[in-house]
Amino acid sequence: MTKEQAKEQDRTAAKNLPAPERAGGPQTPERRDTDPDFEGDYRPTSQAVAPQVQVRVEPLQTEFLVRLADALNTTLDLQTLLQRTADLVRAVIDYRIFAIMLLNDRTNDLRMRFQIGHTPEAERLRIRVGKGIVGQAAQTREAVLVNDVSKAENYINVHPHVRSELAVPLIVKNRVIGIIDIQSEQLNYFQPEHLHLLKLTASRIGQAIENARLYTRVSRQAQTLQVLNEISREFTSILDLESLLERIGTLLRRIIDYQMFSVWIVNEREQVLENRFALRFGERFYPSEKLPLDGGLVGVAIAERRLIHIPDVRKDPRYRMFNPETRSEMAMPLIYKGKVIGILDIEHTRAHFFNEDHERALTTLAAQIAISIENARLYQRVAQQEQRLESDLAMAREVQLRLLPPFKPKHTRAEFAARFLPARTLGGDLYDFVPYDANRTAIVLGDVSGKAAPAALYAALVSGIMRSEATAHLSPSEMLKTLNDSLQERRVDSQYVTMLYSVWNDENQTLQISNAGSVQPLFCREGEVETIQAEGFPLGMFPSVKYEEFTLSTQPGDSLIFFSDGIADAQNAEGDMFGNERLTAVVKKHQHKSASKIAEAIFNEVGKFQKGVERFDDETVVVLRVL
């Protein structure tokens, strides 16, 4: 049944009642809601109260009144229900001043939820149980009929023309939920029949109102749960702490209409609370002071590890004024892994503003907010550490690059080229050109086990030892033995280095070669490419190792290609390796080009082969071409 159909049914039922003589004509009720604890919207009437005439009410059939009251059960909309109640009561009592007041259990006072004929001042009244005629009816749970209010000691005079009043409690399950209050400007206006009829219908009206309020409450709770679910999902996606706290303030206002909001984080070093985010009347606020962990309401919340709700802070000696306008406050500790990490505090300028629904919502959200804040702080710390690490790595890379030879050797009968590309910011490959004298230069290519920073540090160690020993102009085999002995003295578990060490003699165009487990180099002559069969144990693995050495004679046009395993082992998207065959083909194709062109061609072909696949190993190439 629609609201329009229900209203038409009420009007039809009212017409079938024995109508008393009426004065002043029909009234149009206007409604207003001045309290967020109650649902609906109504405005006080500005219509003047018309003079009333004493009337006589004819007896009504009880069964018919019950049937009318049953019509109240056809709607669960509270505003529609109160309007129907007003219409039904008007059918039997020709009132001019009418109100339905509902009891607020938290504050134990009666507040107008619907009214006709009252002034705005009267509408805003909060009447304590036991005060005035309506308060008396609520306290005694009995209807009160006063035919001359001037003789009633407990009458609250908010309407100077009122002479008589009838107040009937609405009782549901032995609990008073409100009062129907009717006032008249005439003495002795209300008759026992009025009282009897209103009492007869009050229980049905009260039950219908309670059902509507329950339905509204359940609907609101369902809506709140939906909002809480949306909020929880959104919180987990925000890792920037400033953005997270701002979003918490925005989303929380969808379910709690606060006026002041702040999040305080525990500074463990100083043992104080520091404000990380605050809103005051919708504007960002930047409090500079710090709060002690054991002071004020926030201190109580931390100590007791529970929500602290103060309906009126003026009446609580524990309150320490922060915002002068504050009247009601809720402080919720944010607990993560059993530890209080902060406080979420919301305030309002009106006393008794927050209710049980607000408490449940804040309690439900607190755990998720604490996790989200801690995740954001952890992410922030990780980001800061990453920035520091990136800065350190950048510096380390700069140092590593400076360890590489800044210039290529210059000889009459040979030219040199080198290319190096680390798989990460730092690499484990190393190469070097060490000058012996005017005719001799050592060519070094090494590969340290592991990746990134550990490998780069070990490579720097090896390079330093090698450079210090190179002043003795050792032969390749002697140099490898010396390096191995030095690394044995400075042994690092699980670390070793493979190295190819050779010495070019420009005077007789020979190359002395010794290998410590490195990739065997390629030798190209007149289009034929061969692998130089040089072998040996990696440096740093075994003590007292001797290394073989042999001399290779060259002629103009020959090329020697030294390369790390990152070249041959480079993979494409299908998992295929570049391999020695493809490398040999590249060398053959570019054999007549300069050393730098050959090195560049090798890197270009490897890059094309990988097609953007991330490198998993450092790539190094050193080319010697005989002129």
XYZ file of C-alpha atoms in Angstrom:
627
model
C 0.000 0.000 0.000
C 1.381 3.398 -0.927
C 1.464 6.383 1.437
C -1.271 8.099 -0.590
C -3.540 5.017 -0.370
C -2.910 4.732 3.363
C -3.793 8.391 3.935
C -6.991 7.994 1.881
C -7.920 4.961 4.008
C -7.415 7.034 7.199
C -9.571 9.842 5.861
C -12.352 7.368 4.904
C -12.214 5.759 8.352
C -12.380 9.135 10.041
C -15.491 10.080 8.069
C -17.270 6.927 9.329
C -16.767 7.952 12.964
C -19.506 9.876 14.830
C -18.115 13.380 14.334
C -18.291 15.849 17.216
C -19.187 19.461 16.557
C -15.997 21.213 15.377
C -14.862 24.786 15.682
C -12.316 26.596 13.607
C -12.330 24.305 10.551
C -9.712 21.746 9.451
C -6.069 22.158 10.428
C -3.037 21.418 8.271
C -0.257 20.064 10.478
C 3.254 21.220 9.752
C 6.265 19.332 11.088
C 9.879 19.873 11.954
C 12.684 17.787 13.396
C 15.132 19.602 15.597
C 17.014 16.611 16.988
C 19.217 14.187 15.044
C 18.352 11.415 17.484
C 14.912 11.234 15.880
C 13.975 10.624 12.256
C 11.912 12.801 9.906
C 11.413 16.444 9.087
C 8.648 18.767 10.263
C 8.072 22.481 10.774
C 6.199 24.293 13.528
C 2.948 25.830 12.456
C 2.603 29.597 12.332
C -1.182 29.359 12.320
C -2.909 31.193 15.183
C -4.745 29.034 17.677
C -8.481 29.428 17.088
C -10.939 29.671 20.007
C -12.483 26.356 20.984
C -15.960 25.399 22.124
C -16.845 22.735 24.646
C -18.123 19.637 22.852
C -19.727 16.407 23.907
C -18.212 13.169 22.618
C -20.663 10.405 21.814
C -19.792 6.829 22.835
C -17.703 4.970 20.233
C -17.554 1.291 19.590
C -14.315 -0.159 20.969
C -14.049 -2.624 18.097
C -14.134 0.236 15.598
C -11.364 2.166 17.358
C -9.229 -0.984 17.396
C -9.821 -1.383 13.655
C -8.677 2.208 13.158
C -5.604 1.617 15.267
C -4.794 -1.464 13.162
C -4.459 0.855 10.178
C -1.287 2.157 11.840
C 0.415 -1.162 11.123
C 0.282 -0.625 7.369
C 3.367 1.625 7.342
C 6.856 1.482 8.801
C 7.746 5.033 7.877
C 7.857 6.944 11.152
C 6.876 10.300 9.705
C 3.847 8.830 7.911
C 2.895 6.979 11.083
C 2.953 10.117 13.224
C 0.815 11.944 10.679
C -1.716 9.110 10.726
C -1.731 9.160 14.516
C -2.496 12.870 14.468
C -5.337 12.286 11.968
C -6.837 9.425 14.008
C -6.779 11.415 17.239
C -8.342 14.392 15.457
C -11.195 12.104 14.401
C -12.277 11.759 18.023
C -10.891 14.905 19.696
C -11.085 18.258 17.949
C -7.684 19.480 19.141
C -5.814 22.677 18.252
C -2.557 22.038 20.127
C -1.105 18.577 19.751
C 2.270 16.888 20.240
C 3.832 13.460 20.263
C 6.895 13.446 22.500
C 9.344 10.555 22.473
C 11.614 9.555 25.338
C 15.371 9.732 24.832
C 16.737 6.883 26.918
C 20.264 8.301 27.071
C 19.288 11.683 28.472
C 16.015 10.586 30.126
C 14.086 13.497 28.689
C 11.084 13.959 26.417
C 11.472 15.709 23.073
C 8.835 16.748 20.562
C 8.860 14.491 17.541
C 5.668 15.792 15.979
C 3.585 18.861 16.838
C 0.714 21.039 15.741
C 0.037 24.463 17.191
C 3.203 24.797 19.306
C 5.675 27.628 19.040
C 9.288 26.967 17.916
C 10.451 27.744 21.456
C 8.160 25.111 22.904
C 9.199 22.654 20.249
C 12.843 22.874 21.281
C 12.107 22.071 24.922
C 13.643 19.031 26.565
C 11.405 17.961 29.442
C 12.917 15.678 32.059
C 10.916 12.695 33.236
C 8.959 13.759 36.310
C 8.865 17.443 35.327
C 5.638 19.051 34.142
C 2.449 17.254 33.236
C 4.001 15.193 30.431
C 6.975 14.319 32.662
C 4.535 13.243 35.382
C 2.681 11.009 32.933
C 5.975 9.414 31.857
C 7.112 8.878 35.440
C 3.842 7.531 36.836
C 3.019 5.643 33.614
C -0.536 6.916 34.039
C -2.577 9.291 31.921
C -2.942 12.793 33.365
C -6.006 14.992 32.733
C -5.776 18.569 34.039
C -8.844 20.737 33.426
C -7.241 23.868 34.877
C -3.480 24.093 34.432
C -3.272 27.203 36.594
C -3.973 24.998 39.594
C -1.292 22.421 38.660
C 1.960 23.070 40.536
C 4.039 21.091 38.072
C 2.655 22.756 34.921
C 5.331 24.159 32.595
C 3.897 27.333 31.101
C 5.167 27.528 27.540
C 1.830 28.540 25.997
C 0.098 31.383 27.947
C -3.380 30.695 26.507
C -3.521 27.012 27.481
C -6.103 26.218 30.152
C -6.451 22.416 30.092
C -4.168 19.523 29.141
C -4.385 15.787 28.528
C -1.216 13.625 28.544
C -1.315 9.884 27.831
C 1.818 7.698 28.038
C 2.746 5.389 25.156
C 3.798 2.117 26.782
C 5.336 -0.776 24.866
C 6.416 -3.982 26.609
C 6.070 -2.312 29.987
C 8.357 0.534 28.912
C 7.347 4.167 28.363
C 8.512 5.294 24.925
C 6.697 8.625 24.741
C 3.654 10.786 25.444
C 0.666 11.966 23.434
C -0.031 15.468 24.721
C -3.100 17.558 23.807
C -3.748 21.070 25.115
C -6.768 23.364 24.937
C -7.401 27.059 25.522
C -10.657 26.213 27.318
C -11.129 25.190 30.884
C -12.572 21.718 31.430
C -12.284 20.991 27.723
C -11.274 17.340 28.023
C -13.865 14.805 29.207
C -13.463 11.298 30.629
C -14.559 9.964 27.231
C -11.561 11.704 25.650
C -9.267 10.142 28.204
C -10.805 6.718 27.747
C -10.537 6.786 23.957
C -6.953 8.043 23.987
C -5.876 5.417 26.510
C -7.645 2.790 24.419
C -5.669 3.651 21.311
C -2.360 4.567 23.031
C -1.035 0.999 23.272
C -1.618 0.370 19.556
C -0.142 3.737 18.638
C 2.866 3.102 20.867
C 3.522 -0.330 19.346
C 3.265 1.069 15.824
C 5.692 3.876 16.682
C 8.125 1.412 18.256
C 7.963 -0.848 15.181
C 8.639 2.120 12.926
C 11.558 3.262 15.081
C 12.960 -0.264 15.138
C 12.649 -0.532 11.362
C 14.357 2.841 10.953
C 17.110 1.800 13.341
C 17.693 -1.500 11.538
C 17.726 0.263 8.177
C 20.242 2.756 9.477
C 22.393 -0.006 10.916
C 22.333 -1.843 7.599
C 23.306 1.356 5.841
C 26.044 1.971 8.401
C 27.415 -1.554 7.932
C 27.505 -1.007 4.197
C 29.368 2.260 4.686
C 31.747 0.596 7.153
C 32.465 -2.127 4.613
C 33.177 0.449 1.924
C 35.387 2.392 4.324
C 37.372 -0.705 5.327
C 38.013 -1.644 1.699
C 39.131 1.853 0.829
C 41.411 2.190 3.840
C 43.453 -0.835 2.781
C 44.211 0.730 -0.615
C 45.779 3.945 0.740
C 49.434 3.725 1.789
C 50.284 7.406 2.055
C 49.729 8.334 5.715
C 48.626 11.928 5.079
C 46.142 10.868 2.392
C 44.905 8.008 4.592
C 44.148 10.226 7.592
C 42.389 12.770 5.413
C 40.273 10.011 3.858
C 39.448 8.586 7.288
C 38.108 11.981 8.334
C 36.028 12.286 5.170
C 34.533 8.790 5.236
C 33.886 8.780 8.976
C 31.682 11.830 8.574
C 29.313 9.787 6.423
C 28.177 7.959 9.570
C 29.062 10.428 12.368
C 28.309 14.104 11.821
C 31.152 15.369 14.004
C 32.397 18.962 14.088
C 35.971 18.335 15.248
C 38.142 15.374 14.280
C 41.741 14.552 15.114
C 44.161 11.640 14.998
C 46.999 11.531 17.530
C 49.964 9.185 17.172
C 52.096 7.953 20.066
C 55.697 9.191 20.020
C 57.353 6.354 21.906
C 60.687 8.118 22.297
C 59.182 11.192 23.978
C 56.151 9.367 25.443
C 53.678 11.937 24.155
C 50.840 12.135 21.637
C 51.574 14.078 18.463
C 48.801 15.318 16.207
C 49.060 13.944 12.681
C 45.736 15.177 11.297
C 42.940 17.463 12.542
C 39.749 19.021 11.190
C 37.835 21.799 12.894
C 34.413 22.737 11.484
C 35.401 21.227 8.133
C 38.707 23.100 7.853
C 42.190 21.655 8.271
C 43.633 22.488 11.671
C 47.294 22.266 12.717
C 47.650 21.948 16.522
C 51.287 22.284 17.557
C 51.120 21.190 21.172
C 51.755 17.639 22.297
C 49.549 15.753 24.746
C 50.774 13.638 27.655
C 49.890 9.967 27.483
C 48.312 10.051 30.942
C 46.343 13.315 30.734
C 42.762 14.209 29.869
C 40.189 11.944 28.260
C 42.721 10.630 25.732
C 44.876 9.511 28.642
C 41.902 7.658 30.120
C 41.229 5.985 26.769
C 44.870 4.843 26.552
C 44.972 3.621 30.150
C 41.670 1.731 29.944
C 42.177 0.697 26.277
C 38.537 1.365 25.431
C 36.240 3.996 23.949
C 35.638 6.940 26.284
C 32.347 8.737 25.575
C 31.584 11.893 27.557
C 28.107 13.355 26.765
C 28.961 16.694 28.425
C 32.632 17.440 29.011
C 31.773 20.344 31.287
C 30.630 17.854 33.879
C 33.697 15.598 33.708
C 36.703 16.670 35.828
C 39.048 14.554 33.692
C 38.448 16.741 30.647
C 41.245 19.088 29.612
C 40.016 21.849 27.337
C 41.512 21.767 23.873
C 38.648 23.193 21.831
C 36.600 25.696 23.890
C 33.447 24.943 21.896
C 33.469 21.227 22.697
C 30.542 19.827 24.650
C 30.483 16.115 23.783
C 33.511 13.973 22.936
C 34.493 10.418 22.042
C 38.111 9.244 22.321
C 38.927 5.846 20.795
C 42.325 4.165 21.304
C 43.896 2.723 18.149
C 45.373 -0.647 19.082
C 47.670 -2.675 16.835
C 48.994 -6.073 17.962
C 48.025 -5.334 21.547
C 49.763 -1.960 21.604
C 48.149 1.499 21.618
C 49.612 3.380 18.648
C 47.346 6.411 18.780
C 43.980 8.001 19.533
C 41.062 8.917 17.272
C 39.134 11.797 18.823
C 35.854 13.332 17.636
C 33.967 16.217 19.232
C 30.746 18.196 18.873
C 29.558 21.542 20.178
C 26.264 20.097 21.402
C 26.021 18.095 24.597
C 24.705 14.525 24.357
C 25.209 14.548 20.587
C 26.860 11.147 20.131
C 24.778 8.016 20.644
C 25.181 4.247 20.861
C 25.177 3.862 17.071
C 28.123 6.263 16.902
C 29.923 4.280 19.595
C 29.412 0.999 17.736
C 30.558 2.488 14.435
C 33.712 3.966 15.965
C 34.524 0.773 17.849
C 34.014 -1.298 14.711
C 36.237 0.953 12.620
C 39.010 1.438 15.175
C 40.812 -1.855 14.530
C 40.780 -1.339 10.747
C 41.957 2.262 11.145
C 44.823 1.135 13.409
C 45.923 -1.517 10.888
C 45.692 0.950 8.005
C 47.699 3.591 9.885
C 50.370 1.074 10.849
C 50.551 -0.222 7.269
C 50.894 3.327 5.972
C 53.606 4.098 8.534
C 55.418 0.865 7.654
C 55.173 1.707 3.968
C 56.458 5.191 4.737
C 59.443 3.760 6.618
C 60.127 1.288 3.813
C 59.888 4.078 1.246
C 62.339 6.182 3.265
C 64.695 3.234 3.580
C 64.392 2.585 -0.135
C 65.242 6.197 -0.843
C 68.284 5.964 1.390
C 69.223 2.638 -0.189
C 68.805 4.039 -3.685
C 70.982 6.968 -2.720
C 73.591 4.602 -1.277
C 73.428 2.370 -4.343
C 73.778 5.345 -6.642
C 76.875 6.381 -4.746
C 78.181 2.809 -4.784
C 77.571 2.584 -8.527
C 79.471 5.835 -8.990
C 82.359 4.385 -7.011
C 82.221 1.134 -8.974
C 82.276 2.939 -12.292
C 85.263 4.938 -11.115
C 87.069 1.664 -10.393
C 86.756 0.817 -14.091
C 89.578 2.074 -16.319
C 88.844 5.625 -17.503
C 90.979 5.241 -20.654
C 91.754 2.448 -23.064
C 95.401 1.513 -23.618
C 97.100 3.022 -26.646
C 99.507 0.825 -28.519
C 100.893 0.987 -32.064
C 99.891 -2.542 -33.035
C 96.654 -3.077 -31.118
C 93.426 -1.334 -30.260
C 91.115 -2.057 -27.338
C 87.401 -1.678 -26.550
C 85.190 -2.569 -23.574
C 81.486 -2.581 -22.812
C 79.895 -3.253 -19.409
C 76.215 -3.476 -18.448
C 75.249 -4.581 -14.911
C 72.065 -6.587 -14.407
C 71.216 -4.373 -11.418
C 72.345 -1.025 -10.108
C 75.565 -2.674 -8.992
C 77.340 -5.453 -10.834
C 79.701 -8.295 -9.996
C 81.660 -8.183 -13.252
C 84.925 -6.307 -13.400
C 87.382 -5.490 -16.142
C 90.556 -3.468 -16.156
C 93.525 -2.398 -18.224
C 96.674 -2.335 -16.095
C 99.743 -0.670 -17.689
C 103.038 -2.513 -17.140
C 105.323 -0.413 -19.301
C 105.343 1.311 -22.707
C 104.919 -1.980 -24.576
C 102.925 -4.101 -22.124
C 99.371 -3.851 -20.752
C 97.493 -6.359 -18.646
C 93.917 -7.133 -19.726
C 91.671 -8.308 -16.891
C 88.130 -9.702 -16.979
C 86.537 -11.085 -13.812
C 83.139 -12.214 -12.559
C 82.317 -12.318 -8.835
C 79.814 -14.855 -7.522
C 76.434 -13.401 -6.539
C 74.720 -10.192 -7.534
C 74.261 -6.574 -6.566
C 75.962 -4.959 -3.551
C 77.752 -8.041 -2.075
C 79.230 -8.924 -5.451
C 80.218 -5.304 -6.129
C 81.992 -5.035 -2.749
C 83.874 -8.273 -3.324
C 84.803 -7.105 -6.813
C 86.181 -3.881 -5.319
C 88.257 -5.954 -2.892
C 89.677 -8.086 -5.714
C 90.364 -5.039 -7.859
C 92.202 -3.313 -5.024
C 94.431 -6.316 -4.344
C 95.148 -6.742 -8.044
C 96.058 -3.084 -8.528
C 98.415 -3.157 -5.566
C 100.190 -6.294 -6.869
C 100.349 -5.064 -10.475
C 103.244 -2.753 -9.688
C 105.442 -5.864 -9.590
C 104.552 -6.580 -13.247
C 103.733 -10.188 -12.480
C 103.041 -12.693 -15.212
C 99.396 -13.842 -15.591
C 99.918 -17.112 -13.736
C 101.836 -15.420 -10.915
C 99.142 -12.750 -10.595
C 96.338 -15.310 -10.310
C 98.264 -17.279 -7.699
C 98.956 -14.105 -5.703
C 95.300 -13.070 -5.855
C 94.126 -16.517 -4.770
C 96.485 -16.545 -1.783
C 95.376 -13.044 -0.743
C 91.696 -13.990 -0.961
C 92.368 -17.108 1.094
C 93.766 -14.857 3.810
C 90.638 -12.673 3.571
C 88.261 -15.547 3.001
C 84.559 -14.727 2.727
C 82.184 -17.697 2.846
C 80.414 -18.504 -0.426
C 82.359 -15.822 -2.283
C 84.770 -16.437 -5.131
C 85.753 -14.827 -8.397
C 86.534 -16.158 -11.850
C 89.166 -14.220 -13.755
C 90.940 -14.163 -17.102
C 94.281 -12.409 -16.803
C 96.425 -11.719 -19.869
C 99.345 -9.452 -20.790
C 99.658 -7.894 -24.271
C 103.159 -7.272 -25.600
C 102.930 -4.704 -28.344
C 106.559 -5.143 -29.336
C 106.306 -8.770 -30.449
C 102.466 -8.936 -30.762
C 102.059 -11.754 -28.291
C 99.466 -12.361 -25.565
C 100.235 -14.254 -22.354
C 97.043 -15.819 -20.976
C 96.081 -17.482 -17.710
C 92.533 -18.448 -16.679
C 90.958 -18.878 -13.206
C 87.609 -20.421 -14.102
C 86.466 -17.620 -16.415
C 84.677 -18.026 -19.745
C 87.198 -19.040 -22.397
C 87.839 -16.202 -24.871
C 87.390 -16.339 -28.646
C 90.213 -15.905 -31.162
C 89.291 -14.761 -34.684
C 91.709 -14.981 -37.646
C 90.707 -14.596 -41.315
C 87.080 -15.454 -40.649
C 87.801 -18.472 -38.474
C 86.772 -18.273 -34.829
C 88.238 -20.610 -32.216
C 87.942 -20.945 -28.463
C 91.170 -20.488 -26.543
C 91.440 -23.552 -24.332
C 92.570 -22.000 -21.062
C 91.303 -23.413 -17.758
C 91.823 -23.096 -13.989
C 90.166 -22.936 -10.557
C 88.274 -19.801 -9.490
C 90.064 -17.484 -7.099
C 89.312 -17.766 -3.395
C 87.991 -21.329 -3.430
C 91.080 -23.487 -2.775
C 94.441 -22.736 -1.175
C 97.849 -23.182 -2.845
C 96.529 -23.350 -6.410
C 98.905 -23.067 -9.391
C 97.690 -21.700 -12.703
C 98.780 -22.602 -16.216
C 99.968 -19.968 -18.617
C 100.607 -19.972 -22.361
C 101.545 -17.426 -24.998
C 99.526 -16.683 -28.129
C 101.242 -15.156 -31.179
C 99.089 -12.850 -33.280
C 99.180 -11.074 -36.621
C 97.413 -7.987 -38.021
C 93.665 -8.494 -38.461
C 93.352 -10.930 -35.553
C 90.760 -10.274 -32.849
C 90.442 -11.597 -29.317
C 87.067 -11.366 -27.570
C 86.928 -11.666 -23.791
C 83.372 -11.900 -22.430
C 81.509 -12.771 -19.223
C 78.952 -15.570 -18.986
C 76.163 -12.965 -19.033
C 76.686 -12.688 -22.820
C 76.402 -16.352 -23.764
C 73.725 -17.064 -21.109
C 71.442 -14.163 -22.089
C 67.887 -15.471 -22.615
C 64.927 -14.433 -24.725
C 61.227 -14.658 -23.847
C 61.137 -18.341 -24.860
C 64.005 -19.202 -22.523
C 66.558 -19.808 -25.286
C 70.155 -18.768 -24.632
C 72.199 -16.527 -26.889
C 75.023 -19.067 -26.829
C 78.501 -19.253 -28.327
C 77.258 -20.010 -31.832
C 75.397 -16.727 -32.170
C 78.353 -14.913 -30.602
C 80.731 -16.546 -33.084
C 78.485 -15.511 -35.968
C 78.514 -11.885 -34.798
C 82.332 -11.891 -34.542
C 82.694 -13.372 -38.004
C 80.284 -10.837 -39.497
C 82.111 -7.851 -38.010
C 85.698 -9.198 -38.018
C 87.041 -6.446 -40.257
C 85.634 -3.635 -38.124
C 87.321 -1.800 -35.283
C 87.432 -3.150 -31.746
C 84.751 -0.714 -30.565
C 82.470 -1.650 -33.504
C 82.854 -5.343 -32.734
C 82.000 -4.769 -29.040
C 79.015 -2.609 -29.981
C 77.773 -5.193 -32.487
C 77.893 -7.932 -29.848
C 75.873 -5.854 -27.375
C 73.342 -4.875 -30.064
C 72.750 -8.499 -31.100
C 72.384 -9.644 -27.509
C 69.869 -6.835 -26.865
C 67.826 -7.767 -29.937
C 67.857 -11.398 -28.901
C 66.562 -10.590 -25.400
C 63.790 -8.315 -26.781
C 63.269 -6.459 -23.515
C 63.546 -9.509 -21.243
C 65.052 -8.436 -17.932
C 68.743 -9.275 -17.604
C 69.604 -11.744 -14.876
C 73.400 -11.420 -15.102
C 75.995 -8.738 -15.765
C 77.192 -8.449 -19.349
C 80.812 -7.515 -20.138
C 82.823 -7.611 -23.363
C 86.502 -6.684 -23.918
C 87.874 -6.719 -27.479
C 91.537 -6.651 -28.568
C 92.107 -6.177 -32.267
C 95.606 -6.494 -33.734
C 96.542 -3.737 -36.179
